[in-house]
Amino acid sequence: MRQDIILKPWQIELTTNSTNDSFEESTFFTGNGRMGIRGYLPFWQEKRTFETGLFVAGIFGEIKPGITDFVNLPTPVWGNIECDGHPITLSSPVASTLDMKTGVRSQSFF
């Protein structure tokens, strides 16, 4: 069990230096039963289009014969940070919060 995830009433919090944590992305997944999106950063050092995107209930694709999974639709959330036209590398810790009462996920950078 991970010790870095803080559980509070109606809230999940995590501060990390990683921008590539698939467990965190699953933990901060938000959806409404019809569609959902993984809790990834809207920008990342390496493009991982197969792990990001919108998932819609009832739309499946075959991975291997007899094995299906959700189809990963194009992502509606994307950001790009540049300085003087050059991409930057994120190096600060990222604090993520998911408020399950309101369904709002927020991220802050130090």
Tab-separated table of N, CA and C in Angstrom:
chain	number	residue	atom	x	y	z
A	1	MET	N	0.842	-1.185	0.000
A	1	MET	CA	0.000	0.000	0.000
A	1	MET	C	0.882	1.242	0.000
A	2	ARG	N	0.544	2.165	-0.843
A	2	ARG	CA	1.326	3.403	-0.920
A	2	ARG	C	1.068	4.279	0.288
A	3	GLN	N	2.125	4.902	0.780
A	3	GLN	CA	2.037	5.750	1.959
A	3	GLN	C	1.977	7.233	1.606
A	4	ASP	N	2.157	7.570	0.329
A	4	ASP	CA	2.211	8.979	-0.060
A	4	ASP	C	0.853	9.564	-0.427
A	5	ILE	N	-0.168	8.748	-0.543
A	5	ILE	CA	-1.504	9.233	-0.856
A	5	ILE	C	-2.238	9.508	0.452
A	6	ILE	N	-2.750	10.726	0.600
A	6	ILE	CA	-3.442	11.144	1.821
A	6	ILE	C	-4.946	11.078	1.574
A	7	LEU	N	-5.629	10.305	2.403
A	7	LEU	CA	-7.083	10.186	2.301
A	7	LEU	C	-7.726	11.021	3.399
A	8	LYS	N	-8.610	11.891	2.994
A	8	LYS	CA	-9.387	12.719	3.920
A	8	LYS	C	-10.858	12.493	3.595
A	9	PRO	N	-11.757	12.916	4.480
A	9	PRO	CA	-13.167	12.791	4.115
A	9	PRO	C	-13.456	13.530	2.800
A	10	TRP	N	-13.915	12.813	1.807
A	10	TRP	CA	-14.300	13.342	0.506
A	10	TRP	C	-13.124	13.880	-0.317
A	11	GLN	N	-11.883	13.575	0.070
A	11	GLN	CA	-10.744	14.145	-0.656
A	11	GLN	C	-9.559	13.183	-0.696
A	12	ILE	N	-8.858	13.186	-1.812
A	12	ILE	CA	-7.614	12.434	-1.987
A	12	ILE	C	-6.545	13.442	-2.352
A	13	GLU	N	-5.364	13.345	-1.719
A	13	GLU	CA	-4.266	14.277	-2.005
A	13	GLU	C	-2.973	13.499	-2.217
A	14	LEU	N	-2.122	14.042	-3.069
A	14	LEU	CA	-0.812	13.444	-3.319
A	14	LEU	C	0.134	14.523	-3.819
A	15	THR	N	1.330	14.574	-3.271
A	15	THR	CA	2.393	15.442	-3.781
A	15	THR	C	3.525	14.542	-4.232
A	16	THR	N	3.968	14.738	-5.467
A	16	THR	CA	4.985	13.871	-6.040
A	16	THR	C	5.887	14.644	-6.987
A	17	ASN	N	7.051	14.102	-7.264
A	17	ASN	CA	7.953	14.665	-8.269
A	17	ASN	C	7.774	13.979	-9.612
A	18	SER	N	6.971	12.954	-9.655
A	18	SER	CA	6.806	12.162	-10.874
A	18	SER	C	5.719	12.755	-11.764
A	19	THR	N	5.952	12.735	-13.057
A	19	THR	CA	4.918	13.121	-14.022
A	19	THR	C	4.474	11.906	-14.814
A	20	ASN	N	4.924	10.732	-14.402
A	20	ASN	CA	4.638	9.515	-15.149
A	20	ASN	C	4.284	8.395	-14.171
A	21	ASP	N	3.226	8.581	-13.390
A	21	ASP	CA	2.827	7.626	-12.373
A	21	ASP	C	1.455	7.074	-12.738
A	22	SER	N	1.408	5.887	-13.324
A	22	SER	CA	0.129	5.347	-13.795
A	22	SER	C	-0.810	5.019	-12.635
A	23	PHE	N	-0.267	4.697	-11.442
A	23	PHE	CA	-1.122	4.467	-10.284
A	23	PHE	C	-1.818	5.768	-9.883
A	24	GLU	N	-1.070	6.862	-9.883
A	24	GLU	CA	-1.662	8.167	-9.561
A	24	GLU	C	-2.735	8.527	-10.587
A	25	GLU	N	-2.472	8.273	-11.851
A	25	GLU	CA	-3.434	8.597	-12.895
A	25	GLU	C	-4.730	7.810	-12.714
A	26	SER	N	-4.618	6.574	-12.252
A	26	SER	CA	-5.814	5.776	-11.987
A	26	SER	C	-6.541	6.277	-10.742
A	27	THR	N	-5.795	6.674	-9.716
A	27	THR	CA	-6.382	7.160	-8.473
A	27	THR	C	-7.161	8.451	-8.697
A	28	PHE	N	-6.651	9.339	-9.554
A	28	PHE	CA	-7.278	10.637	-9.791
A	28	PHE	C	-8.175	10.636	-11.037
A	29	PHE	N	-8.568	9.456	-11.482
A	29	PHE	CA	-9.521	9.316	-12.584
A	29	PHE	C	-10.821	10.003	-12.200
A	30	THR	N	-11.404	10.747	-13.114
A	30	THR	CA	-12.712	11.357	-12.872
A	30	THR	C	-13.665	10.938	-13.980
A	31	GLY	N	-14.886	10.703	-13.614
A	31	GLY	CA	-15.884	10.291	-14.596
A	31	GLY	C	-17.270	10.360	-13.982
A	32	ASN	N	-18.261	10.104	-14.825
A	32	ASN	CA	-19.640	10.201	-14.357
A	32	ASN	C	-20.455	8.944	-14.650
A	33	GLY	N	-19.804	7.849	-14.992
A	33	GLY	CA	-20.507	6.620	-15.323
A	33	GLY	C	-20.732	6.474	-16.812
A	34	ARG	N	-20.718	7.551	-17.540
A	34	ARG	CA	-20.858	7.525	-19.004
A	34	ARG	C	-19.509	7.738	-19.674
A	35	MET	N	-18.737	8.681	-19.146
A	35	MET	CA	-17.405	8.930	-19.689
A	35	MET	C	-16.470	9.344	-18.570
A	36	GLY	N	-15.181	9.194	-18.820
A	36	GLY	CA	-14.211	9.543	-17.806
A	36	GLY	C	-12.850	9.792	-18.415
A	37	ILE	N	-11.953	10.333	-17.595
A	37	ILE	CA	-10.612	10.657	-18.062
A	37	ILE	C	-9.626	10.354	-16.934
A	38	ARG	N	-8.473	9.785	-17.305
A	38	ARG	CA	-7.439	9.480	-16.316
A	38	ARG	C	-6.905	10.778	-15.720
A	39	GLY	N	-6.365	10.709	-14.500
A	39	GLY	CA	-5.873	11.892	-13.793
A	39	GLY	C	-4.434	12.227	-14.145
A	40	TYR	N	-4.136	12.351	-15.420
A	40	TYR	CA	-2.773	12.674	-15.862
A	40	TYR	C	-2.574	14.188	-15.920
A	41	LEU	N	-1.305	14.601	-15.946
A	41	LEU	CA	-1.003	16.015	-16.148
A	41	LEU	C	-1.353	16.387	-17.582
A	42	PRO	N	-1.840	17.588	-17.823
A	42	PRO	CA	-2.205	17.967	-19.180
A	42	PRO	C	-0.988	18.176	-20.088
A	43	PHE	N	0.193	18.071	-19.556
A	43	PHE	CA	1.427	18.124	-20.333
A	43	PHE	C	2.405	17.157	-19.690
A	44	TRP	N	3.302	16.622	-20.443
A	44	TRP	CA	4.252	15.658	-19.916
A	44	TRP	C	5.489	15.644	-20.784
A	45	GLN	N	6.558	15.094	-20.232
A	45	GLN	CA	7.831	15.104	-20.935
A	45	GLN	C	7.797	14.217	-22.165
A	46	GLU	N	7.166	13.077	-22.075
A	46	GLU	CA	7.064	12.199	-23.231
A	46	GLU	C	5.599	12.012	-23.567
A	47	LYS	N	5.308	11.999	-24.832
A	47	LYS	CA	3.917	11.839	-25.247
A	47	LYS	C	3.503	10.382	-25.038
A	48	ARG	N	2.403	10.186	-24.332
A	48	ARG	CA	1.896	8.846	-24.038
A	48	ARG	C	0.433	8.785	-24.462
A	49	THR	N	0.167	8.981	-25.717
A	49	THR	CA	-1.218	9.082	-26.176
A	49	THR	C	-2.021	7.818	-25.910
A	50	PHE	N	-1.360	6.673	-25.805
A	50	PHE	CA	-2.084	5.436	-25.544
A	50	PHE	C	-2.561	5.339	-24.099
A	51	GLU	N	-2.042	6.173	-23.203
A	51	GLU	CA	-2.445	6.140	-21.797
A	51	GLU	C	-3.326	7.323	-21.404
A	52	THR	N	-3.498	8.257	-22.284
A	52	THR	CA	-4.334	9.413	-21.981
A	52	THR	C	-5.524	9.407	-22.925
A	53	GLY	N	-6.512	10.139	-22.591
A	53	GLY	CA	-7.658	10.230	-23.476
A	53	GLY	C	-8.959	10.101	-22.719
A	54	LEU	N	-10.001	10.125	-23.475
A	54	LEU	CA	-11.356	10.063	-22.960
A	54	LEU	C	-11.867	8.636	-23.116
A	55	PHE	N	-12.498	8.110	-22.077
A	55	PHE	CA	-13.085	6.780	-22.130
A	55	PHE	C	-14.594	6.927	-22.078
A	56	VAL	N	-15.308	6.241	-22.969
A	56	VAL	CA	-16.760	6.312	-23.009
A	56	VAL	C	-17.305	4.904	-22.772
A	57	ALA	N	-18.229	4.786	-21.816
A	57	ALA	CA	-18.813	3.487	-21.484
A	57	ALA	C	-19.470	2.875	-22.717
A	58	GLY	N	-19.245	1.608	-22.912
A	58	GLY	CA	-19.878	0.875	-24.006
A	58	GLY	C	-19.080	0.857	-25.291
A	59	ILE	N	-17.975	1.585	-25.373
A	59	ILE	CA	-17.147	1.580	-26.579
A	59	ILE	C	-15.890	0.771	-26.267
A	60	PHE	N	-15.817	-0.431	-26.828
A	60	PHE	CA	-14.715	-1.339	-26.576
A	60	PHE	C	-14.013	-1.692	-27.876
A	61	GLY	N	-12.770	-2.060	-27.766
A	61	GLY	CA	-12.004	-2.533	-28.911
A	61	GLY	C	-11.264	-3.800	-28.523
A	62	GLU	N	-10.953	-4.619	-29.509
A	62	GLU	CA	-10.255	-5.869	-29.242
A	62	GLU	C	-8.754	-5.629	-29.210
A	63	ILE	N	-8.117	-6.014	-28.109
A	63	ILE	CA	-6.669	-5.878	-27.969
A	63	ILE	C	-5.989	-7.082	-28.608
A	64	LYS	N	-6.449	-8.265	-28.230
A	64	LYS	CA	-6.004	-9.546	-28.768
A	64	LYS	C	-7.257	-10.367	-28.987
A	65	PRO	N	-7.185	-11.418	-29.746
A	65	PRO	CA	-8.385	-12.238	-29.928
A	65	PRO	C	-8.996	-12.655	-28.591
A	66	GLY	N	-10.257	-12.265	-28.371
A	66	GLY	CA	-10.971	-12.614	-27.158
A	66	GLY	C	-10.754	-11.672	-25.994
A	67	ILE	N	-9.888	-10.660	-26.133
A	67	ILE	CA	-9.613	-9.714	-25.048
A	67	ILE	C	-9.975	-8.311	-25.520
A	68	THR	N	-10.907	-7.676	-24.794
A	68	THR	CA	-11.324	-6.313	-25.156
A	68	THR	C	-11.014	-5.353	-24.013
A	69	ASP	N	-10.972	-4.090	-24.351
A	69	ASP	CA	-10.745	-3.034	-23.365
A	69	ASP	C	-11.419	-1.772	-23.891
A	70	PHE	N	-11.526	-0.760	-23.016
A	70	PHE	CA	-12.082	0.516	-23.463
A	70	PHE	C	-11.258	1.067	-24.613
A	71	VAL	N	-11.908	1.707	-25.564
A	71	VAL	CA	-11.220	2.419	-26.630
A	71	VAL	C	-10.769	3.759	-26.070
A	72	ASN	N	-9.526	4.100	-26.307
A	72	ASN	CA	-8.955	5.351	-25.826
A	72	ASN	C	-9.215	6.429	-26.886
A	73	LEU	N	-10.211	7.262	-26.664
A	73	LEU	CA	-10.552	8.325	-27.604
A	73	LEU	C	-9.582	9.492	-27.433
A	74	PRO	N	-9.505	10.401	-28.403
A	74	PRO	CA	-8.573	11.538	-28.281
A	74	PRO	C	-8.814	12.339	-27.007
A	75	THR	N	-7.736	12.828	-26.437
A	75	THR	CA	-7.825	13.556	-25.170
A	75	THR	C	-8.393	14.957	-25.356
A	76	PRO	N	-9.313	15.350	-24.468
A	76	PRO	CA	-9.821	16.722	-24.515
A	76	PRO	C	-8.979	17.674	-23.668
A	77	VAL	N	-7.992	17.141	-22.945
A	77	VAL	CA	-7.176	17.943	-22.042
A	77	VAL	C	-5.733	17.900	-22.520
A	78	TRP	N	-5.204	19.069	-22.870
A	78	TRP	CA	-3.833	19.123	-23.356
A	78	TRP	C	-3.252	20.489	-23.037
A	79	GLY	N	-2.016	20.518	-22.668
A	79	GLY	CA	-1.329	21.777	-22.418
A	79	GLY	C	0.093	21.678	-22.914
A	80	ASN	N	0.674	22.810	-23.190
A	80	ASN	CA	2.047	22.853	-23.661
A	80	ASN	C	2.697	24.075	-23.026
A	81	ILE	N	3.796	23.869	-22.328
A	81	ILE	CA	4.486	24.981	-21.684
A	81	ILE	C	5.798	25.224	-22.412
A	82	GLU	N	5.987	26.471	-22.826
A	82	GLU	CA	7.209	26.858	-23.529
A	82	GLU	C	7.757	28.153	-22.942
A	83	CYS	N	9.030	28.349	-23.111
A	83	CYS	CA	9.683	29.591	-22.728
A	83	CYS	C	10.508	30.054	-23.925
A	84	ASP	N	10.182	31.208	-24.470
A	84	ASP	CA	10.833	31.722	-25.676
A	84	ASP	C	10.788	30.718	-26.825
A	85	GLY	N	9.655	30.012	-26.941
A	85	GLY	CA	9.468	29.067	-28.039
A	85	GLY	C	10.098	27.703	-27.831
A	86	HIS	N	10.692	27.470	-26.673
A	86	HIS	CA	11.337	26.183	-26.395
A	86	HIS	C	10.557	25.448	-25.310
A	87	PRO	N	10.347	24.141	-25.483
A	87	PRO	CA	9.641	23.387	-24.438
A	87	PRO	C	10.459	23.351	-23.147
A	88	ILE	N	9.774	23.395	-22.030
A	88	ILE	CA	10.470	23.341	-20.747
A	88	ILE	C	10.276	21.966	-20.116
A	89	THR	N	11.099	21.644	-19.149
A	89	THR	CA	10.984	20.399	-18.405
A	89	THR	C	10.460	20.712	-17.018
A	90	LEU	N	9.411	20.037	-16.637
A	90	LEU	CA	8.823	20.220	-15.318
A	90	LEU	C	9.726	19.566	-14.285
A	91	SER	N	10.159	20.327	-13.295
A	91	SER	CA	11.060	19.764	-12.286
A	91	SER	C	10.571	20.006	-10.863
A	92	SER	N	9.473	20.701	-10.685
A	92	SER	CA	8.980	20.979	-9.336
A	92	SER	C	7.999	19.893	-8.911
A	93	PRO	N	7.811	19.737	-7.604
A	93	PRO	CA	6.790	18.795	-7.135
A	93	PRO	C	5.400	19.231	-7.602
A	94	VAL	N	4.540	18.248	-7.790
A	94	VAL	CA	3.163	18.492	-8.221
A	94	VAL	C	2.233	17.987	-7.123
A	95	ALA	N	1.347	18.863	-6.660
A	95	ALA	CA	0.353	18.483	-5.657
A	95	ALA	C	-0.987	18.289	-6.360
A	96	SER	N	-1.541	17.099	-6.252
A	96	SER	CA	-2.835	16.791	-6.864
A	96	SER	C	-3.873	16.587	-5.781
A	97	THR	N	-5.077	17.087	-6.043
A	97	THR	CA	-6.196	16.927	-5.116
A	97	THR	C	-7.433	16.550	-5.910
A	98	LEU	N	-8.164	15.572	-5.405
A	98	LEU	CA	-9.454	15.203	-5.998
A	98	LEU	C	-10.510	15.364	-4.922
A	99	ASP	N	-11.424	16.313	-5.137
A	99	ASP	CA	-12.538	16.542	-4.236
A	99	ASP	C	-13.711	15.711	-4.756
A	100	MET	N	-14.022	14.636	-4.052
A	100	MET	CA	-15.056	13.720	-4.539
A	100	MET	C	-16.472	14.229	-4.281
A	101	LYS	N	-16.629	15.269	-3.484
A	101	LYS	CA	-17.950	15.873	-3.291
A	101	LYS	C	-18.347	16.692	-4.515
A	102	THR	N	-17.375	17.404	-5.078
A	102	THR	CA	-17.653	18.269	-6.222
A	102	THR	C	-17.186	17.672	-7.549
A	103	GLY	N	-16.323	16.655	-7.485
A	103	GLY	CA	-15.781	16.052	-8.707
A	103	GLY	C	-14.685	16.888	-9.339
A	104	VAL	N	-14.086	17.801	-8.571
A	104	VAL	CA	-13.061	18.694	-9.106
A	104	VAL	C	-11.679	18.138	-8.767
A	105	ARG	N	-10.843	18.021	-9.790
A	105	ARG	CA	-9.451	17.629	-9.612
A	105	ARG	C	-8.585	18.852	-9.891
A	106	SER	N	-7.660	19.132	-8.972
A	106	SER	CA	-6.796	20.293	-9.166
A	106	SER	C	-5.334	19.873	-8.972
A	107	GLN	N	-4.445	20.627	-9.606
A	107	GLN	CA	-3.020	20.386	-9.492
A	107	GLN	C	-2.302	21.706	-9.286
A	108	SER	N	-1.332	21.699	-8.382
A	108	SER	CA	-0.538	22.889	-8.088
A	108	SER	C	0.935	22.529	-8.229
A	109	PHE	N	1.725	23.524	-8.588
A	109	PHE	CA	3.154	23.329	-8.781
A	109	PHE	C	3.905	24.259	-7.837
A	110	PHE	N	4.969	23.742	-7.214
A	110	PHE	CA	5.735	24.510	-6.240
A	110	PHE	C	6.895	25.213	-6.905
